[in-house]
Short mmCIF file of N, CA and C in Angstrom, two decimals:
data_model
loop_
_atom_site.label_atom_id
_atom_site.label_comp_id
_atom_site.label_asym_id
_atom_site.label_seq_id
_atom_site.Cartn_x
_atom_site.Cartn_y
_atom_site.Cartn_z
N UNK A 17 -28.84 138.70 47.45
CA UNK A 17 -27.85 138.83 48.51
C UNK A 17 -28.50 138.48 49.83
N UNK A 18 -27.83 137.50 50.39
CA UNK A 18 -28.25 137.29 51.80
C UNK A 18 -27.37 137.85 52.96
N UNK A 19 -27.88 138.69 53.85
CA UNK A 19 -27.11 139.06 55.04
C UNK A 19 -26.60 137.96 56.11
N UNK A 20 -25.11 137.52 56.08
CA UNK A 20 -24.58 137.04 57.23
C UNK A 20 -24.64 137.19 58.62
N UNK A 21 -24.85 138.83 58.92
CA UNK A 21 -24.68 138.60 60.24
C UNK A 21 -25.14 140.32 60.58
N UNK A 22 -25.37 140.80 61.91
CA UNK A 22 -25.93 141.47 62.19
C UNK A 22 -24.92 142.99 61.87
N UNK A 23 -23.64 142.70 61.95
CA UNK A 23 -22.24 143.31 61.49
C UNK A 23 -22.83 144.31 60.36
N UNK A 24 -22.70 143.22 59.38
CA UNK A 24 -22.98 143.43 58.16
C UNK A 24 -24.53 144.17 57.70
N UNK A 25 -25.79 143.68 58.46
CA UNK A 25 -26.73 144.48 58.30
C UNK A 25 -26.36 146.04 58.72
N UNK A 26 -25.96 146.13 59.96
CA UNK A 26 -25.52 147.62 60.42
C UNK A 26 -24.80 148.48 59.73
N UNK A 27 -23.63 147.48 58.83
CA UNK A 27 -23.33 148.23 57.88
C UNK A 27 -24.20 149.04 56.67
N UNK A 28 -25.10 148.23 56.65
CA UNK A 28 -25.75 148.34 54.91
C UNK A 28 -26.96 149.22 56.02
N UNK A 29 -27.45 149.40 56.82
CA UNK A 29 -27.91 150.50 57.48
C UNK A 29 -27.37 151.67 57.62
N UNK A 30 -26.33 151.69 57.90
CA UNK A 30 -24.99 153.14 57.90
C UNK A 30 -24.82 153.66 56.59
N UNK A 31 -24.99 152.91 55.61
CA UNK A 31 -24.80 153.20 54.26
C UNK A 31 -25.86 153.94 53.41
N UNK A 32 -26.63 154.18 54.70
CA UNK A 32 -28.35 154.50 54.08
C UNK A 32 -28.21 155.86 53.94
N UNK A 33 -27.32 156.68 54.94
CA UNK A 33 -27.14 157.97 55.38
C UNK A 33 -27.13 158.83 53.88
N UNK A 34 -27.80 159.64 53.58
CA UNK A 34 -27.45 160.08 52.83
C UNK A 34 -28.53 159.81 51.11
N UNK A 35 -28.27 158.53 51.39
CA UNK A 35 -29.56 157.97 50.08
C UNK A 35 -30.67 158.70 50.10
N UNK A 36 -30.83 158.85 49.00
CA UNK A 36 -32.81 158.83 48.69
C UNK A 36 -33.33 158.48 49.80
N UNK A 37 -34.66 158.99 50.28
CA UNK A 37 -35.44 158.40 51.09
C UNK A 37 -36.95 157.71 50.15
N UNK A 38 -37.45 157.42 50.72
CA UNK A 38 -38.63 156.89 50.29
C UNK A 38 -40.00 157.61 49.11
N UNK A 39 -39.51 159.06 49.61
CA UNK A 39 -40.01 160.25 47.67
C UNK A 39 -38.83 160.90 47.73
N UNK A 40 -38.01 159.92 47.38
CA UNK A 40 -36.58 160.91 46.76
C UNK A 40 -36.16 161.76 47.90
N UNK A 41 -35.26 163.52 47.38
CA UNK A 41 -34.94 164.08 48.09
C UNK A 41 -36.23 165.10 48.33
N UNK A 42 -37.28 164.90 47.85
CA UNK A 42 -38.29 166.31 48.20
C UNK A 42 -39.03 166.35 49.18
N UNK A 43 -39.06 165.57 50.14
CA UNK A 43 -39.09 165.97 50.97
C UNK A 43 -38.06 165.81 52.21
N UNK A 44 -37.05 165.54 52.08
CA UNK A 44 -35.84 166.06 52.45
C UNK A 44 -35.74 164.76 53.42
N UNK A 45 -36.19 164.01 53.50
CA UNK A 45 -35.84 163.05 54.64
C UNK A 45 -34.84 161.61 53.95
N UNK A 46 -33.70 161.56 54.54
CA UNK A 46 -33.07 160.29 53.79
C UNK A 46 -33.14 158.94 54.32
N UNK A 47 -32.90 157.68 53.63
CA UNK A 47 -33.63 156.77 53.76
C UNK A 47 -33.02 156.15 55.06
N UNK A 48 -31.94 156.76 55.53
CA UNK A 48 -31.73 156.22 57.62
C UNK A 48 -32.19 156.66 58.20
N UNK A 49 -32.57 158.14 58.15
CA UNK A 49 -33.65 159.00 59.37
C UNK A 49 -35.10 158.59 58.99
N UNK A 50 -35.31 157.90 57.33
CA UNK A 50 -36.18 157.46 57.13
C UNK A 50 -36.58 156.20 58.03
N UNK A 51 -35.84 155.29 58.00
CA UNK A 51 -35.38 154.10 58.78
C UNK A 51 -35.83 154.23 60.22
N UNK A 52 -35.11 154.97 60.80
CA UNK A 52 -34.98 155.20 62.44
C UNK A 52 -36.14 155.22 62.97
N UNK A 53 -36.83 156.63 61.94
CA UNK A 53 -38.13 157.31 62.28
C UNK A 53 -39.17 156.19 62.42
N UNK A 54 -39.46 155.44 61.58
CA UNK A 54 -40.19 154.30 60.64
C UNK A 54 -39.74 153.44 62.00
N UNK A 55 -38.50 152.86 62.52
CA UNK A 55 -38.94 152.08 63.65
C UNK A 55 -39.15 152.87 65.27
N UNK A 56 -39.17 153.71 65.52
CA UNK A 56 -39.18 155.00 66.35
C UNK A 56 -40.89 154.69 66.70
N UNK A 57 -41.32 154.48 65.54
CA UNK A 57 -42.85 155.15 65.21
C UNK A 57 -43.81 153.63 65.92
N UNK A 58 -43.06 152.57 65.04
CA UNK A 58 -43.51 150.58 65.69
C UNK A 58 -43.22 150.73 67.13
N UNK A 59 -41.66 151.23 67.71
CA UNK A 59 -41.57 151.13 68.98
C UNK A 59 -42.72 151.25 69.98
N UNK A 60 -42.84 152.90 69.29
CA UNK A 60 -44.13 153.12 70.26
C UNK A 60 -44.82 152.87 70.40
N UNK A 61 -46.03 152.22 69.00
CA UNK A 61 -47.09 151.36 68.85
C UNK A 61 -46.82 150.11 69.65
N UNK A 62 -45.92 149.39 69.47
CA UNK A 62 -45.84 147.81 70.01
C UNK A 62 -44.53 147.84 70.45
N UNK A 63 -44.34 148.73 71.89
CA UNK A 63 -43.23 148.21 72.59
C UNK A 63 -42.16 146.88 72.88
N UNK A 64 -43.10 145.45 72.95
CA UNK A 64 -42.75 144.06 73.30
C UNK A 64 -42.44 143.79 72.13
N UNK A 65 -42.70 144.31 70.48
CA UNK A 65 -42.97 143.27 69.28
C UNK A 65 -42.10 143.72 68.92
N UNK A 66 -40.46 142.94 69.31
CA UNK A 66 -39.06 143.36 68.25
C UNK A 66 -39.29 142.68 67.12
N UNK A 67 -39.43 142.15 66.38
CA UNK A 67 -39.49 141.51 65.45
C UNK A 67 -40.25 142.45 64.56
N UNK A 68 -41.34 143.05 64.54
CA UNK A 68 -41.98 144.01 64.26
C UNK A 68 -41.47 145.25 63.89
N UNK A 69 -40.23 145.43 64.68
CA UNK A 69 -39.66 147.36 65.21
C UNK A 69 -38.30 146.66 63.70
N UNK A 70 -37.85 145.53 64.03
CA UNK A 70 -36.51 145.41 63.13
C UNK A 70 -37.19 145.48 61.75
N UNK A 71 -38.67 145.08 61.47
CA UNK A 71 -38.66 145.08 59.90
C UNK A 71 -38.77 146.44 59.37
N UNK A 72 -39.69 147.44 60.55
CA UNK A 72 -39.84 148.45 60.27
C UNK A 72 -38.53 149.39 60.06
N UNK A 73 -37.10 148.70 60.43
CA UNK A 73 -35.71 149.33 60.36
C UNK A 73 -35.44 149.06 59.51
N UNK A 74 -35.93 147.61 58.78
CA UNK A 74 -34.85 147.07 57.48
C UNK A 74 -35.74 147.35 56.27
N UNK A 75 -37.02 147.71 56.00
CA UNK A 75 -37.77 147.73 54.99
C UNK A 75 -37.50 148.48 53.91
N UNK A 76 -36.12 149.57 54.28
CA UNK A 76 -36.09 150.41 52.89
C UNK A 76 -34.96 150.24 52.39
N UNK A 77 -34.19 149.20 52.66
CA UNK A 77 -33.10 148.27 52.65
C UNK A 77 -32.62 148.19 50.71
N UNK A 78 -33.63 147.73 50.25
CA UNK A 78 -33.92 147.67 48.50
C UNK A 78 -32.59 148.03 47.17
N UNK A 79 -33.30 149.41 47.57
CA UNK A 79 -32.04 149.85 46.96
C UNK A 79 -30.87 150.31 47.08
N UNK A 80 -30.27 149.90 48.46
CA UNK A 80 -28.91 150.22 48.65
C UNK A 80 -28.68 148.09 47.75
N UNK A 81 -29.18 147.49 47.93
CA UNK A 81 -29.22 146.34 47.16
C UNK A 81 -29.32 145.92 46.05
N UNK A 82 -29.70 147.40 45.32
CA UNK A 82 -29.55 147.00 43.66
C UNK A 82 -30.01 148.31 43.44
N UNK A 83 -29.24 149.45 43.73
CA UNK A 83 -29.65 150.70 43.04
C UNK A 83 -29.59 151.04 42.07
N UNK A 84 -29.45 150.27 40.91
CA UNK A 84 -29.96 151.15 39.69
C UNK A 84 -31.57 150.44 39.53
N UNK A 85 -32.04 149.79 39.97
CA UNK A 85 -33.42 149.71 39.70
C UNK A 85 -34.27 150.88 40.63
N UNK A 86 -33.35 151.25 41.19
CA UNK A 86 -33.93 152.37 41.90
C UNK A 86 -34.30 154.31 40.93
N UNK A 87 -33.54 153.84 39.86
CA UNK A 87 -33.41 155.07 39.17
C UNK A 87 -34.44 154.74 38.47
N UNK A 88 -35.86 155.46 38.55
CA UNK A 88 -36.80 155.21 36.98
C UNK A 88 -37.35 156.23 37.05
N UNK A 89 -38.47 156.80 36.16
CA UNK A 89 -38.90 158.12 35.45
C UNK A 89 -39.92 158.18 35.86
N UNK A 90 -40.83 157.16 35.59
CA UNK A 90 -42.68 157.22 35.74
C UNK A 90 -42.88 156.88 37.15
N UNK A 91 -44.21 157.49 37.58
CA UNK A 91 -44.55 157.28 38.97
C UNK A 91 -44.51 156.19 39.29
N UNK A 92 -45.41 154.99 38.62
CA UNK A 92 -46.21 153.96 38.27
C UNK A 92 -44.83 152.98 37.87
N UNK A 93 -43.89 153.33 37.45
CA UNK A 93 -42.40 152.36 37.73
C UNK A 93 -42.12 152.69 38.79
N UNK A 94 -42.00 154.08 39.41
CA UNK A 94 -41.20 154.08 40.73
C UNK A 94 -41.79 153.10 41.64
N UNK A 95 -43.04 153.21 41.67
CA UNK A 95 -43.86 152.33 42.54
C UNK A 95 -43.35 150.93 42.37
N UNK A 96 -43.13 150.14 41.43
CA UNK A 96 -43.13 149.20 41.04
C UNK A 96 -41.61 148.85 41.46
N UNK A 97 -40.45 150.26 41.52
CA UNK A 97 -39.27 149.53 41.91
C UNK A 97 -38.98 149.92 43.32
N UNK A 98 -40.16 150.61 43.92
CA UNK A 98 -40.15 150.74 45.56
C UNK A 98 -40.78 149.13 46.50
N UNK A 99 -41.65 148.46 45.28
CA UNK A 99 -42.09 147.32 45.86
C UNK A 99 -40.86 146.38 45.71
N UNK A 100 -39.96 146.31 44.71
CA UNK A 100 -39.14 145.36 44.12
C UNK A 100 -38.19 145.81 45.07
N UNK A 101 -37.82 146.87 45.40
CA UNK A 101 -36.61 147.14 46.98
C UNK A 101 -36.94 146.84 47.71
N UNK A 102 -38.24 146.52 48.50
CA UNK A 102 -38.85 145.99 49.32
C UNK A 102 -38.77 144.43 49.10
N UNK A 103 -39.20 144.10 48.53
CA UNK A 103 -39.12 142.36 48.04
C UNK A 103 -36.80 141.89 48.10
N UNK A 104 -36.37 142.59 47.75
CA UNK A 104 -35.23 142.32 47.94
C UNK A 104 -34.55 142.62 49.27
N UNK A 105 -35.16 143.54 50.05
CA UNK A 105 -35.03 143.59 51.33
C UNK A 105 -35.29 142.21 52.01
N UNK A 106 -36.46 141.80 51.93
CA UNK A 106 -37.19 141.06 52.53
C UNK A 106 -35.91 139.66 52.25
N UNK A 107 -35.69 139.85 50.95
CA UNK A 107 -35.47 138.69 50.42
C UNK A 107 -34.05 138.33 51.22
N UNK A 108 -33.21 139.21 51.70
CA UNK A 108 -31.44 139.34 51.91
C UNK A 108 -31.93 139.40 53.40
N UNK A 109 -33.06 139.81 54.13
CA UNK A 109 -32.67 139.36 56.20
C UNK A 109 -33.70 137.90 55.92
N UNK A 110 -34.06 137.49 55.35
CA UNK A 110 -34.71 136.20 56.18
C UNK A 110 -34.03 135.10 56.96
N UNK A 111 -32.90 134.89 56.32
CA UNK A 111 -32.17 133.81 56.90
C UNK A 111 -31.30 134.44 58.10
N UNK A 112 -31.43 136.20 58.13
CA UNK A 112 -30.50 136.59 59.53
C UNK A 112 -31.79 136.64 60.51
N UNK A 113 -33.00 137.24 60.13
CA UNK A 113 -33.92 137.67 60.94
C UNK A 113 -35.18 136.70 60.88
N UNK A 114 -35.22 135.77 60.27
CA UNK A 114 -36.12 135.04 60.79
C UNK A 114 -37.67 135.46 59.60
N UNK A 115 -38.49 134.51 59.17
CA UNK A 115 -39.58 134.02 58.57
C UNK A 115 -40.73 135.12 58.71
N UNK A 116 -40.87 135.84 60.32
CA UNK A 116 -41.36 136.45 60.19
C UNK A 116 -40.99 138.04 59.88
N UNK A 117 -40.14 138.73 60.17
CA UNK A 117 -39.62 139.41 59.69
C UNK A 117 -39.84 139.81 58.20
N UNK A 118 -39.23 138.35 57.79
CA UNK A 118 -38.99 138.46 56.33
C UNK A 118 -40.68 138.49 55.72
N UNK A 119 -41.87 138.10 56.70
CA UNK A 119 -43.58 138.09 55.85
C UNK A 119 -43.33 139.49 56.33
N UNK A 120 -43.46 140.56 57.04
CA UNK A 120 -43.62 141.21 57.41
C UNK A 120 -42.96 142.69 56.39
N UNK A 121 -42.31 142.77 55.99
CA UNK A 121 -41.45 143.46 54.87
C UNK A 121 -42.13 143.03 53.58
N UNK A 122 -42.40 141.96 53.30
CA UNK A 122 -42.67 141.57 52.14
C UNK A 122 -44.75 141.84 52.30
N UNK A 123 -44.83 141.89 53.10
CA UNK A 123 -46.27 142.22 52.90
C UNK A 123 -46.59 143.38 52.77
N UNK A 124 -45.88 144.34 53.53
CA UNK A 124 -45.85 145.70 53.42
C UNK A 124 -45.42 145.89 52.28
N UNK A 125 -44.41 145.53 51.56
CA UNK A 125 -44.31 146.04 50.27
C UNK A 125 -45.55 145.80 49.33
N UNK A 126 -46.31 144.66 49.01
CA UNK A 126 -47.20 144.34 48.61
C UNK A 126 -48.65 144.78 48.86
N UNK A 127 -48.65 145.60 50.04
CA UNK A 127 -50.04 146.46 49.90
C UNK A 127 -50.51 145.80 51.32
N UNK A 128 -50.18 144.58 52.12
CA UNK A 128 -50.88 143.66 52.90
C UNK A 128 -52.22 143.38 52.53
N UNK A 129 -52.78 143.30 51.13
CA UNK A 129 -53.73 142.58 51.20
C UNK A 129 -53.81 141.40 50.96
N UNK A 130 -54.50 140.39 51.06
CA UNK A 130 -54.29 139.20 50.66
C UNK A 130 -54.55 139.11 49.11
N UNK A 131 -54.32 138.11 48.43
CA UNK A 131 -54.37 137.78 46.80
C UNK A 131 -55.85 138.14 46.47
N UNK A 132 -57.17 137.93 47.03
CA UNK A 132 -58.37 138.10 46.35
C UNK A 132 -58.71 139.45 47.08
N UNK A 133 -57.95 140.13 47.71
CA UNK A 133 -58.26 141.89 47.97
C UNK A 133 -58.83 141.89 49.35
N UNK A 134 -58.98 140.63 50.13
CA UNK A 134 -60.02 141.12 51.49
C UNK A 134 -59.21 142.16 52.10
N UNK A 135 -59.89 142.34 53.01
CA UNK A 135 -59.84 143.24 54.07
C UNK A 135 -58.00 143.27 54.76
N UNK A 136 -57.78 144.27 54.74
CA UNK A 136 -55.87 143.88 55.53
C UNK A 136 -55.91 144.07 56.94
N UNK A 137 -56.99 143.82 57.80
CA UNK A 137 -56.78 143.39 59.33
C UNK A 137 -57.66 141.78 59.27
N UNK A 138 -58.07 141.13 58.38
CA UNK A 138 -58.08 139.80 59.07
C UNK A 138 -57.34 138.99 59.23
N UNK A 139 -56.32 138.77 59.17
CA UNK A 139 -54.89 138.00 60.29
C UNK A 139 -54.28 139.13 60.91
N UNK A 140 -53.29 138.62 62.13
CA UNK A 140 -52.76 139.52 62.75
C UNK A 140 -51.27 139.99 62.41
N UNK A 141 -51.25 139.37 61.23
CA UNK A 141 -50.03 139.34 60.93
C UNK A 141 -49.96 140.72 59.59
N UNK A 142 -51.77 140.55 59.01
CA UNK A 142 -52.12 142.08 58.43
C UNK A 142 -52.06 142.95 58.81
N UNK A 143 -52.27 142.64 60.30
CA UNK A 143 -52.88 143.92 60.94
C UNK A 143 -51.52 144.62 61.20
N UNK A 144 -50.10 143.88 61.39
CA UNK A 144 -49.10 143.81 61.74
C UNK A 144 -48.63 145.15 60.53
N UNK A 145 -48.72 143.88 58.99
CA UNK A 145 -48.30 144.72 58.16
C UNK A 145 -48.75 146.66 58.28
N UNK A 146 -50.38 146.41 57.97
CA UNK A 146 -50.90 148.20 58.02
C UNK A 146 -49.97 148.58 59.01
N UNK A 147 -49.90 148.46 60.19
CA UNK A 147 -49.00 149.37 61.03
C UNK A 147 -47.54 149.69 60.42
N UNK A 148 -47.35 148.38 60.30
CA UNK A 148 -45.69 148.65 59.19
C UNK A 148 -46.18 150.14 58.36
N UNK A 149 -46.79 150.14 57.29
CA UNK A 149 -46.83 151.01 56.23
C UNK A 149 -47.55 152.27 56.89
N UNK A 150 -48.60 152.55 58.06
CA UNK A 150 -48.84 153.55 58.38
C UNK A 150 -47.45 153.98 58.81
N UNK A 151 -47.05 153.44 59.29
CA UNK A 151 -45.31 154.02 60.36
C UNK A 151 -44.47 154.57 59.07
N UNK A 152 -44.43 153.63 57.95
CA UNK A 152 -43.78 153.99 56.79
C UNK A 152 -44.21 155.63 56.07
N UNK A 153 -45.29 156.11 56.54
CA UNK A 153 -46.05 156.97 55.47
C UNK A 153 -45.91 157.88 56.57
N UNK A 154 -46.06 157.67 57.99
CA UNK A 154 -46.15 159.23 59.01
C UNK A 154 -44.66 159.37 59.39
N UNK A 155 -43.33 158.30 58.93
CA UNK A 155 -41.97 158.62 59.13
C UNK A 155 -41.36 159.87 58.03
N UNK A 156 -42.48 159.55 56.56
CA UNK A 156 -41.95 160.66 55.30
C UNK A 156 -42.36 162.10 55.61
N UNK A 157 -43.19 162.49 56.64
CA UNK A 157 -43.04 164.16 57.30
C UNK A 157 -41.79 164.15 57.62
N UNK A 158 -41.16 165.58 57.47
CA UNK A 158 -39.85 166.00 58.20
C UNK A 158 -40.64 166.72 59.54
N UNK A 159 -40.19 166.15 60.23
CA UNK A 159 -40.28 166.49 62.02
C UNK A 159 -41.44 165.83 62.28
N UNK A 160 -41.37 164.31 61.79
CA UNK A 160 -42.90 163.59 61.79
C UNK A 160 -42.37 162.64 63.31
N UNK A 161 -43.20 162.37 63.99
CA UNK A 161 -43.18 161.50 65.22
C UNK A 161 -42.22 161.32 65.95
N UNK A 162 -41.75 160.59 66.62
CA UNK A 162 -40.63 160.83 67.93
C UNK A 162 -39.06 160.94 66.78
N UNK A 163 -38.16 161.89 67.21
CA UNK A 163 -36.96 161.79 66.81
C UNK A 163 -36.04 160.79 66.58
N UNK A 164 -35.93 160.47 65.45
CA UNK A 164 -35.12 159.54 65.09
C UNK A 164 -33.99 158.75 65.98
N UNK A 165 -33.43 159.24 67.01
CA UNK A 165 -32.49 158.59 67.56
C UNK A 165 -31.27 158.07 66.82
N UNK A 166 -30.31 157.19 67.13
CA UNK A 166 -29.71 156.52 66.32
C UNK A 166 -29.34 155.20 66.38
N UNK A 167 -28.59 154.80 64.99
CA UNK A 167 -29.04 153.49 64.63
C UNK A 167 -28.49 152.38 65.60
N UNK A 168 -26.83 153.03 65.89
CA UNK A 168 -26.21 151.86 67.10
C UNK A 168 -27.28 151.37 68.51
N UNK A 169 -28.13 152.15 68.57
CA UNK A 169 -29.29 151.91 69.61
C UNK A 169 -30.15 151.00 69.26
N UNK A 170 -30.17 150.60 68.06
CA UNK A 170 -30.92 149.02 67.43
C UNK A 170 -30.07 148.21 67.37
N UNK A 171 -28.88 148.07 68.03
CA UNK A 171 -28.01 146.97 67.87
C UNK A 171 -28.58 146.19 68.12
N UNK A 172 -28.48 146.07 69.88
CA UNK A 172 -29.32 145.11 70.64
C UNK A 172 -30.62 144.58 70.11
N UNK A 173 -31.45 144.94 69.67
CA UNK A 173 -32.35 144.67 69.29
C UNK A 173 -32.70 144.04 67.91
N UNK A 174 -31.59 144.01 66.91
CA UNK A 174 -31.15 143.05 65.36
C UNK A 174 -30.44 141.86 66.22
N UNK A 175 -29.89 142.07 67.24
CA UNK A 175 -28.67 140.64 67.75
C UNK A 175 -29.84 139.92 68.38
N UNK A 176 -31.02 140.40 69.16
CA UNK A 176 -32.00 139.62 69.84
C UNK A 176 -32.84 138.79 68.94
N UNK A 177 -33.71 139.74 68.40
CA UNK A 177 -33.91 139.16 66.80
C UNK A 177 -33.59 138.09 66.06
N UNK A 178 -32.24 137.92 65.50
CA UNK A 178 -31.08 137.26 64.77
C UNK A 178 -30.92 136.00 66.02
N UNK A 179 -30.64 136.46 67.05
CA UNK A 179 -30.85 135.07 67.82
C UNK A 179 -31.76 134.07 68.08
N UNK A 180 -32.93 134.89 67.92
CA UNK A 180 -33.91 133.94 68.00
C UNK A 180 -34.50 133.35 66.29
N UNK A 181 -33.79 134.09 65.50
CA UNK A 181 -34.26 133.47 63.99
C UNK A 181 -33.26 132.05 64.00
N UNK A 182 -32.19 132.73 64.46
CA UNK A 182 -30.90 131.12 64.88
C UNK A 182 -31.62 130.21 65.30
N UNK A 183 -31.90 130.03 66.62
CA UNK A 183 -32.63 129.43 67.49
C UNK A 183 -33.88 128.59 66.23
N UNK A 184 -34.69 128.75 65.74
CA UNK A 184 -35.73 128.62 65.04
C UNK A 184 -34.97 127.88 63.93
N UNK A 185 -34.21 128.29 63.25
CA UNK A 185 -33.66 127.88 62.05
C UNK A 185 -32.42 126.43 62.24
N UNK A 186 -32.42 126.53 63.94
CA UNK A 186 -32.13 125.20 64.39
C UNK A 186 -32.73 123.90 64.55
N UNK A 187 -33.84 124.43 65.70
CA UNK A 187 -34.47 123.75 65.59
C UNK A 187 -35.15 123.13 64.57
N UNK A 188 -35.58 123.51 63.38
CA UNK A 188 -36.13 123.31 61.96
C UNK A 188 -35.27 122.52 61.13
#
């Protein structure tokens, strides 16, 4: 599934309310306050880097996109269908949000290391990812880092985004 338009992402963000969060319901956080928190957390790190703050909004995107792969038993599958919600995230904003976005989700799901294991800060685009997934891992505390806020307050900031993936996907 590819996202049309920024409408439609906001929707499938609104729809999060309530879902699973990222370990289920035990620790009580669901996957939009999961969301919020998770870009709440990039904001602060990298104020200027929207592109950065939107993946950290859309990354748990997955399984509102194919939730029954979201239902499995073993840890070691869950893992496997938390990366695969991630990879289908990635896979449904690239053409709204732009190339990088879409490395940026997809690396984080993948661990950000590169294929032969180096180090995940030698590009900056690694270094990019770790922050993604630290933000991802200190958003799953309940009452973890600045308050969630809400989501209509990322409007602006998916339409800026989305414009400039336009822009790019024109020129190209």
């Amino acid at each position: 599934m590819e996202l049309r338009g920024v409408e439609e992402l906001m929707d499938l963000l609104y729809a999060c309310r309530g879902a699973a969060g990222p370990e289920g319901r035990a620790r009580g956080v669901d996957a939009h306050t999961h969301a919020l928190r998770t870009a709440a957390l990039v904001r602060r790190s990298r104020p200027a880097d929207k592109e950065l703050q939107v993946a950290a909004l859309v990354q748990g995107l997955g399984p509102l996109l194919a939730p029954a792969a979201g239902a499995t038993g073993s840890e070691r599958t869950a893992d496997t269908a938390d990366e695969a919600g991630a990879l289908r995230a990635a896979d449904a904003v690239r053409g709204l949000l732009g190339e990088r976005v879409f490395r940026l989700v997809r690396q984080c799901a993948a661990g950000g290391a590169g294929r032969s294991g180096e180090d995940a800060t030698d590009t900056p685009g690694d270094a990019d990812a770790l922050l993604l997934r630290q933000a991802r891992e200190e958003a799953r505390a309940e009452g973890a880092g600045p308050g969630p806020g809400v989501l209509e307050d990322w409007r602006t900031v998916l339409e800026l985004v989305a414009a400039g993936a336009c822009r790019l996907n024109t020129v190209e």
